[in-house]
mmCIF file of C-alpha atoms in Angstrom:
data_model
loop_
_atom_site.group_PDB
_atom_site.id
_atom_site.type_symbol
_atom_site.label_atom_id
_atom_site.label_comp_id
_atom_site.label_asym_id
_atom_site.label_seq_id
_atom_site.Cartn_x
_atom_site.Cartn_y
_atom_site.Cartn_z
ATOM 1 C CA MET A 1469 -23.993 -8.606 -10.623
ATOM 2 C CA PRO A 1470 -22.946 -7.970 -14.230
ATOM 3 C CA VAL A 1471 -21.622 -10.900 -16.126
ATOM 4 C CA GLU A 1472 -18.031 -10.315 -17.141
ATOM 5 C CA ARG A 1473 -16.189 -11.804 -20.054
ATOM 6 C CA PRO A 1474 -14.967 -15.269 -18.920
ATOM 7 C CA MET A 1475 -11.247 -15.702 -18.901
ATOM 8 C CA PRO A 1476 -9.670 -18.651 -20.718
ATOM 9 C CA ALA A 1477 -9.261 -21.675 -18.474
ATOM 10 C CA LYS A 1478 -5.708 -22.488 -17.383
ATOM 11 C CA PRO A 1479 -4.232 -24.789 -14.728
ATOM 12 C CA ALA A 1480 -4.239 -23.339 -11.248
ATOM 13 C CA PRO A 1481 -0.964 -23.638 -9.340
ATOM 14 C CA ALA A 1482 -1.273 -25.692 -6.232
ATOM 15 C CA GLY A 1483 -1.629 -23.616 -3.110
ATOM 16 C CA GLY A 1484 0.432 -24.111 0.016
ATOM 17 C CA PRO A 1485 0.662 -22.914 3.566
ATOM 18 C CA ILE A 1486 1.917 -19.432 4.221
ATOM 19 C CA PRO A 1487 5.395 -19.578 5.846
ATOM 20 C CA ALA A 1488 5.659 -18.808 9.540
ATOM 21 C CA ALA A 1489 5.618 -15.136 10.478
ATOM 22 C CA ASN A 1490 8.729 -15.351 12.659
ATOM 23 C CA PRO A 1491 11.386 -17.614 11.123
ATOM 24 C CA ALA A 1492 14.608 -18.524 12.767
ATOM 25 C CA PRO A 1493 17.395 -15.948 12.364
ATOM 26 C CA VAL A 1494 19.388 -16.286 9.171
ATOM 27 C CA GLY A 1495 23.196 -16.283 9.331
ATOM 28 C CA GLY A 1496 23.286 -15.176 12.974
ATOM 29 C CA ALA A 1497 21.340 -11.970 12.182
ATOM 30 C CA ALA A 1498 18.442 -11.022 14.433
ATOM 31 C CA PRO A 1499 15.155 -10.650 12.478
ATOM 32 C CA TYR A 1500 14.417 -7.029 11.671
ATOM 33 C CA ARG A 1501 11.321 -7.415 9.535
ATOM 34 C CA LEU A 1502 9.842 -9.787 6.995
ATOM 35 C CA THR A 1503 8.927 -8.725 3.469
ATOM 36 C CA LEU A 1504 8.850 -10.101 -0.060
ATOM 37 C CA ALA A 1505 11.872 -10.442 -2.289
ATOM 38 C CA PRO A 1506 12.277 -7.700 -4.902
ATOM 39 C CA GLY A 1507 10.939 -8.364 -8.382
ATOM 40 C CA GLU A 1508 7.896 -10.035 -9.893
ATOM 41 C CA GLN A 1509 6.292 -12.858 -7.979
ATOM 42 C CA PRO A 1510 4.273 -15.849 -9.314
ATOM 43 C CA GLU A 1511 0.615 -15.428 -10.170
ATOM 44 C CA THR A 1512 -1.879 -17.972 -8.846
ATOM 45 C CA ASP A 1513 -5.294 -18.836 -10.322
ATOM 46 C CA LEU A 1514 -8.116 -20.021 -8.061
ATOM 47 C CA GLU A 1515 -11.290 -21.210 -9.754
ATOM 48 C CA VAL A 1516 -14.544 -21.184 -7.764
ATOM 49 C CA LYS A 1517 -17.764 -22.003 -9.607
ATOM 50 C CA ARG A 1518 -16.207 -20.874 -12.899
ATOM 51 C CA SER A 1519 -15.055 -17.534 -11.460
ATOM 52 C CA HIS A 1520 -11.293 -17.095 -11.695
ATOM 53 C CA PHE A 1521 -9.400 -15.255 -8.981
ATOM 54 C CA LEU A 1522 -5.962 -14.280 -10.239
ATOM 55 C CA ALA A 1523 -3.745 -13.294 -7.321
ATOM 56 C CA ARG A 1524 -0.258 -11.840 -7.103
ATOM 57 C CA ALA A 1525 1.825 -10.395 -4.284
ATOM 58 C CA GLU A 1526 4.658 -7.901 -4.610
ATOM 59 C CA ARG A 1527 7.230 -6.045 -2.504
ATOM 60 C CA ALA A 1528 6.071 -2.494 -1.707
ATOM 61 C CA ASP A 1529 8.349 -0.459 0.549
ATOM 62 C CA ASP A 1530 5.974 2.503 0.600
ATOM 63 C CA GLU A 1531 2.425 3.476 -0.304
ATOM 64 C CA ASP A 1532 3.356 4.833 -3.724
ATOM 65 C CA ALA A 1533 4.976 1.519 -4.663
ATOM 66 C CA ALA A 1534 1.872 -0.376 -3.490
ATOM 67 C CA ARG A 1535 -0.510 1.781 -5.473
ATOM 68 C CA SER A 1536 1.737 1.536 -8.563
ATOM 69 C CA PHE A 1537 1.638 -2.259 -8.338
ATOM 70 C CA ILE A 1538 -2.160 -2.225 -8.101
ATOM 71 C CA ALA A 1539 -2.358 0.050 -11.152
ATOM 72 C CA ARG A 1540 -0.061 -2.272 -13.161
ATOM 73 C CA ILE A 1541 -2.255 -5.254 -12.444
ATOM 74 C CA ARG A 1542 -5.382 -3.285 -13.382
ATOM 75 C CA SER A 1543 -3.826 -2.334 -16.725
ATOM 76 C CA ARG A 1544 -2.670 -5.934 -17.296
ATOM 77 C CA TYR A 1545 -6.274 -7.191 -17.093
ATOM 78 C CA PRO A 1546 -8.388 -4.251 -18.287
ATOM 79 C CA ASP A 1547 -11.425 -6.442 -19.099
ATOM 80 C CA ALA A 1548 -11.755 -7.713 -15.508
ATOM 81 C CA ARG A 1549 -14.303 -5.913 -13.370
ATOM 82 C CA HIS A 1550 -12.741 -6.373 -9.952
ATOM 83 C CA HIS A 1551 -9.156 -5.773 -8.872
ATOM 84 C CA CYS A 1552 -9.409 -6.117 -5.082
ATOM 85 C CA SER A 1553 -6.345 -5.347 -3.038
ATOM 86 C CA ALA A 1554 -4.639 -4.762 0.303
ATOM 87 C CA PHE A 1555 -1.226 -3.631 1.438
ATOM 88 C CA ILE A 1556 0.813 -3.055 4.585
ATOM 89 C CA VAL A 1557 3.767 -0.662 4.314
ATOM 90 C CA PRO A 1558 5.961 1.189 6.810
ATOM 91 C CA GLN A 1559 5.014 4.698 7.809
ATOM 92 C CA PRO A 1560 7.049 7.335 5.946
ATOM 93 C CA GLY A 1561 10.191 8.314 7.802
ATOM 94 C CA THR A 1562 10.042 5.362 10.239
ATOM 95 C CA SER A 1563 12.465 2.525 10.596
ATOM 96 C CA PRO A 1564 10.684 -0.817 11.145
ATOM 97 C CA ALA A 1565 11.164 -2.153 14.677
ATOM 98 C CA PRO A 1566 12.566 -5.592 15.313
ATOM 99 C CA LEU A 1567 9.997 -8.376 15.070
ATOM 100 C CA ALA A 1568 10.341 -9.004 18.771
ATOM 101 C CA SER A 1569 8.914 -5.531 19.455
ATOM 102 C CA PRO A 1570 5.190 -5.423 18.609
ATOM 103 C CA GLY A 1571 3.386 -2.333 17.420
ATOM 104 C CA SER A 1572 5.799 -1.010 14.832
ATOM 105 C CA PRO A 1573 3.934 1.685 12.867
ATOM 106 C CA ALA A 1574 2.518 0.710 9.491
ATOM 107 C CA ILE A 1575 0.009 1.903 6.922
ATOM 108 C CA GLU A 1576 -2.762 -0.597 6.095
ATOM 109 C CA ARG A 1577 -5.161 -0.138 3.188
ATOM 110 C CA SER A 1578 -7.677 -2.385 1.389
ATOM 111 C CA SER A 1579 -10.155 -2.058 -1.485
ATOM 112 C CA ASP A 1580 -13.248 -4.096 -2.437
ATOM 113 C CA ASP A 1581 -13.212 -2.504 -5.932
ATOM 114 C CA GLY A 1582 -16.912 -3.003 -6.576
ATOM 115 C CA GLU A 1583 -17.422 -6.252 -4.653
ATOM 116 C CA PRO A 1584 -19.909 -6.115 -1.744
ATOM 117 C CA SER A 1585 -18.404 -4.167 1.183
ATOM 118 C CA GLY A 1586 -16.111 -6.242 3.392
ATOM 119 C CA THR A 1587 -16.096 -9.318 1.126
ATOM 120 C CA ALA A 1588 -12.761 -8.824 -0.683
ATOM 121 C CA GLY A 1589 -10.310 -6.135 0.483
ATOM 122 C CA GLN A 1590 -10.653 -6.780 4.172
ATOM 123 C CA PRO A 1591 -10.237 -10.596 3.857
ATOM 124 C CA ILE A 1592 -7.115 -10.012 1.769
ATOM 125 C CA LEU A 1593 -5.804 -7.616 4.394
ATOM 126 C CA GLU A 1594 -6.462 -10.138 7.180
ATOM 127 C CA VAL A 1595 -4.433 -12.752 5.303
ATOM 128 C CA LEU A 1596 -1.611 -10.257 4.806
ATOM 129 C CA ARG A 1597 -1.655 -9.378 8.518
ATOM 130 C CA GLY A 1598 -1.432 -13.046 9.432
ATOM 131 C CA SER A 1599 1.600 -13.482 7.225
ATOM 132 C CA GLY A 1600 3.724 -11.159 9.378
ATOM 133 C CA LEU A 1601 4.880 -9.230 6.304
ATOM 134 C CA THR A 1602 5.476 -5.470 6.203
ATOM 135 C CA GLY A 1603 6.139 -3.764 2.872
ATOM 136 C CA ALA A 1604 3.909 -6.017 0.787
ATOM 137 C CA ALA A 1605 0.815 -5.750 -1.379
ATOM 138 C CA VAL A 1606 -1.641 -8.296 -2.774
ATOM 139 C CA VAL A 1607 -4.021 -7.845 -5.706
ATOM 140 C CA VAL A 1608 -6.745 -10.370 -6.582
ATOM 141 C CA THR A 1609 -8.334 -9.932 -9.988
ATOM 142 C CA ARG A 1610 -11.733 -11.606 -10.493
ATOM 143 C CA TYR A 1611 -13.227 -12.791 -13.751
ATOM 144 C CA PHE A 1612 -16.920 -13.558 -13.023
ATOM 145 C CA GLY A 1613 -18.016 -17.027 -14.044
ATOM 146 C CA GLY A 1614 -21.775 -16.497 -14.064
ATOM 147 C CA THR A 1615 -22.620 -17.919 -10.664
ATOM 148 C CA LEU A 1616 -23.123 -15.712 -7.634
ATOM 149 C CA LEU A 1617 -20.975 -16.796 -4.724
ATOM 150 C CA GLY A 1618 -22.721 -14.945 -1.926
ATOM 151 C CA THR A 1619 -21.091 -12.954 0.860
ATOM 152 C CA GLY A 1620 -19.507 -15.943 2.583
ATOM 153 C CA GLY A 1621 -18.385 -17.457 -0.655
ATOM 154 C CA LEU A 1622 -16.620 -14.247 -1.735
ATOM 155 C CA VAL A 1623 -14.828 -13.896 1.611
ATOM 156 C CA ARG A 1624 -13.578 -17.474 1.390
ATOM 157 C CA ALA A 1625 -12.526 -17.109 -2.251
ATOM 158 C CA TYR A 1626 -10.608 -13.878 -1.751
ATOM 159 C CA SER A 1627 -8.997 -15.159 1.422
ATOM 160 C CA GLU A 1628 -7.851 -18.341 -0.298
ATOM 161 C CA ALA A 1629 -6.625 -16.496 -3.372
ATOM 162 C CA ALA A 1630 -4.531 -14.150 -1.196
ATOM 163 C CA SER A 1631 -3.189 -17.097 0.789
ATOM 164 C CA GLN A 1632 -2.089 -18.890 -2.395
ATOM 165 C CA ALA A 1633 -0.377 -15.791 -3.747
ATOM 166 C CA LEU A 1634 1.570 -15.230 -0.511
ATOM 167 C CA ALA A 1635 2.495 -18.914 -0.261
ATOM 168 C CA ALA A 1636 3.933 -18.773 -3.777
ATOM 169 C CA ALA A 1637 5.883 -15.557 -3.257
ATOM 170 C CA ALA A 1638 9.595 -15.499 -2.330
ATOM 171 C CA ARG A 1639 10.363 -13.864 1.014
ATOM 172 C CA VAL A 1640 13.315 -12.210 2.698
ATOM 173 C CA SER A 1641 14.245 -11.382 6.256
ATOM 174 C CA ILE A 1642 15.660 -7.878 6.657
ATOM 175 C CA SER A 1643 18.170 -7.825 9.491
ATOM 176 C CA GLU A 1644 20.220 -5.020 10.981
ATOM 177 C CA ARG A 1645 23.926 -5.630 11.638
ATOM 178 C CA ALA A 1646 26.446 -3.524 13.574
ATOM 179 C CA LEU A 1647 29.630 -2.549 11.726
ATOM 180 C CA TRP A 1648 33.117 -2.493 13.282
ATOM 181 C CA GLU A 1649 36.467 -1.264 11.935
ATOM 182 C CA VAL A 1650 39.747 -2.851 12.976
ATOM 183 C CA ARG A 1651 42.918 -1.013 12.011
ATOM 184 C CA VAL A 1652 46.167 -3.043 11.891
ATOM 185 C CA PRO A 1653 49.513 -2.856 10.121
ATOM 186 C CA VAL A 1654 49.413 -4.102 6.526
ATOM 187 C CA ALA A 1655 51.904 -6.831 7.322
ATOM 188 C CA ARG A 1656 49.482 -8.395 9.817
ATOM 189 C CA ALA A 1657 46.166 -7.724 8.026
ATOM 190 C CA GLY A 1658 46.051 -10.777 5.771
ATOM 191 C CA ARG A 1659 46.524 -13.257 8.575
ATOM 192 C CA LEU A 1660 44.077 -11.465 10.871
ATOM 193 C CA GLU A 1661 41.410 -11.349 8.168
ATOM 194 C CA ALA A 1662 41.788 -15.104 7.605
ATOM 195 C CA GLU A 1663 41.512 -15.772 11.336
ATOM 196 C CA LEU A 1664 38.389 -13.569 11.611
ATOM 197 C CA ARG A 1665 36.765 -15.342 8.660
ATOM 198 C CA ALA A 1666 37.432 -18.683 10.374
ATOM 199 C CA ALA A 1667 35.948 -17.375 13.618
ATOM 200 C CA GLY A 1668 32.874 -16.134 11.730
ATOM 201 C CA SER A 1669 32.385 -19.496 10.046
ATOM 202 C CA ALA A 1670 32.447 -21.176 13.442
ATOM 203 C CA ASP A 1671 29.759 -19.114 15.167
ATOM 204 C CA GLY A 1672 27.763 -17.755 12.169
ATOM 205 C CA ALA A 1673 27.468 -14.291 13.740
ATOM 206 C CA LEU A 1674 30.724 -12.451 12.959
ATOM 207 C CA ALA A 1675 31.257 -11.575 9.289
ATOM 208 C CA VAL A 1676 34.175 -9.975 7.472
ATOM 209 C CA GLU A 1677 32.663 -7.354 5.130
ATOM 210 C CA GLY A 1678 35.926 -6.408 3.471
ATOM 211 C CA THR A 1679 39.381 -4.859 3.886
ATOM 212 C CA SER A 1680 40.675 -1.449 2.847
ATOM 213 C CA TRP A 1681 44.405 -1.370 2.208
ATOM 214 C CA GLY A 1682 46.571 1.683 2.825
ATOM 215 C CA ALA A 1683 50.267 2.363 2.561
ATOM 216 C CA SER A 1684 51.062 1.262 6.103
ATOM 217 C CA ASP A 1685 47.736 0.256 7.703
ATOM 218 C CA ALA A 1686 44.742 -1.807 6.624
ATOM 219 C CA VAL A 1687 41.160 -1.472 7.926
ATOM 220 C CA ILE A 1688 39.157 -4.668 8.250
ATOM 221 C CA LEU A 1689 35.389 -4.086 8.304
ATOM 222 C CA LEU A 1690 33.394 -6.563 10.408
ATOM 223 C CA SER A 1691 29.698 -6.948 11.168
ATOM 224 C CA THR A 1692 27.784 -8.605 14.029
ATOM 225 C CA PRO A 1693 24.063 -8.799 14.822
ATOM 226 C CA VAL A 1694 22.780 -5.649 16.483
ATOM 227 C CA GLY A 1695 22.655 -6.234 20.220
ATOM 228 C CA ALA A 1696 25.355 -8.937 20.145
ATOM 229 C CA PRO A 1697 28.507 -8.517 22.232
ATOM 230 C CA SER A 1698 31.324 -6.438 20.743
ATOM 231 C CA PRO A 1699 34.077 -8.472 19.027
ATOM 232 C CA ASP A 1700 36.564 -6.651 21.294
ATOM 233 C CA GLU A 1701 37.539 -9.778 23.208
ATOM 234 C CA LEU A 1702 38.143 -11.782 20.033
ATOM 235 C CA ILE A 1703 40.188 -9.051 18.411
ATOM 236 C CA ALA A 1704 42.278 -8.638 21.559
ATOM 237 C CA SER A 1705 43.017 -12.357 21.677
ATOM 238 C CA LEU A 1706 44.013 -12.503 17.976
ATOM 239 C CA THR A 1707 46.229 -9.381 18.119
ATOM 240 C CA ALA A 1708 47.701 -9.798 21.618
ATOM 241 C CA GLY A 1709 45.760 -6.680 22.632
ATOM 242 C CA SER A 1710 47.327 -4.445 19.969
ATOM 243 C CA ALA A 1711 44.086 -3.707 18.132
ATOM 244 C CA ARG A 1712 40.490 -2.936 19.083
ATOM 245 C CA PRO A 1713 37.323 -2.682 17.013
ATOM 246 C CA ALA A 1714 35.742 0.772 16.581
ATOM 247 C CA PRO A 1715 31.982 1.155 15.924
ATOM 248 C CA ALA A 1716 31.272 2.091 12.316
ATOM 249 C CA GLY A 1717 27.460 2.311 12.112
ATOM 250 C CA THR A 1718 24.992 -0.280 10.945
ATOM 251 C CA ARG A 1719 23.642 -1.767 7.737
ATOM 252 C CA LEU A 1720 20.592 -3.787 6.662
ATOM 253 C CA VAL A 1721 20.961 -7.288 5.226
ATOM 254 C CA GLU A 1722 18.316 -9.083 3.194
ATOM 255 C CA SER A 1723 18.448 -12.861 3.559
ATOM 256 C CA PRO A 1724 16.224 -15.194 1.496
ATOM 257 C CA LEU A 1725 13.939 -17.511 3.418
#
């Protein structure tokens, strides 16, 4: 194996366990899928026998985004010989299934980038699979330290580097919520909105998304977890049966974990 230019030593951030793949619902919303928060994530540095394994994870909602991330890391460290990677992203044109439904379609790719076959990309991919994330990529850049690690040593090093990067990365739960419109006279809208906000604070499921005011009527937009009961009974009780919620589609909500 060619000897690469050693990278300057720097403290390695402490690793940590990868968060559970199926966290509890956030804010009453049923889990839709897990992914990473948008934006740049921390870089970790694992040193094994003077080789440095710099690892970083990033949100990638499609294959183009994943490959763009890998290219950016490669250009950031042009003197490193190996930029090993893996990603899991949704299939084009598909909507990720709820976490409770296994088998949602995904694209999985990995690259050993010059390391012995199966010692880098596949171990990174296995760690990514175990995290439960979809729409995420991991790149591990290696600076060779002069000591051969062997097949087993490379697998362990790349696995640990990927684990550290994912443990350091911020995550979000993407949930789907049903939208409902409630039309009431303007004179009654303010009080009803306040009562609905109080009801939502009590159970954590119902949320008031906003109110549109017209000349005579106002429309209050509500949301509930997909699959939850309609707020029809609550609306009827608060309006003495004079108003009913009408379905108004769905939206996705990203909640930090």
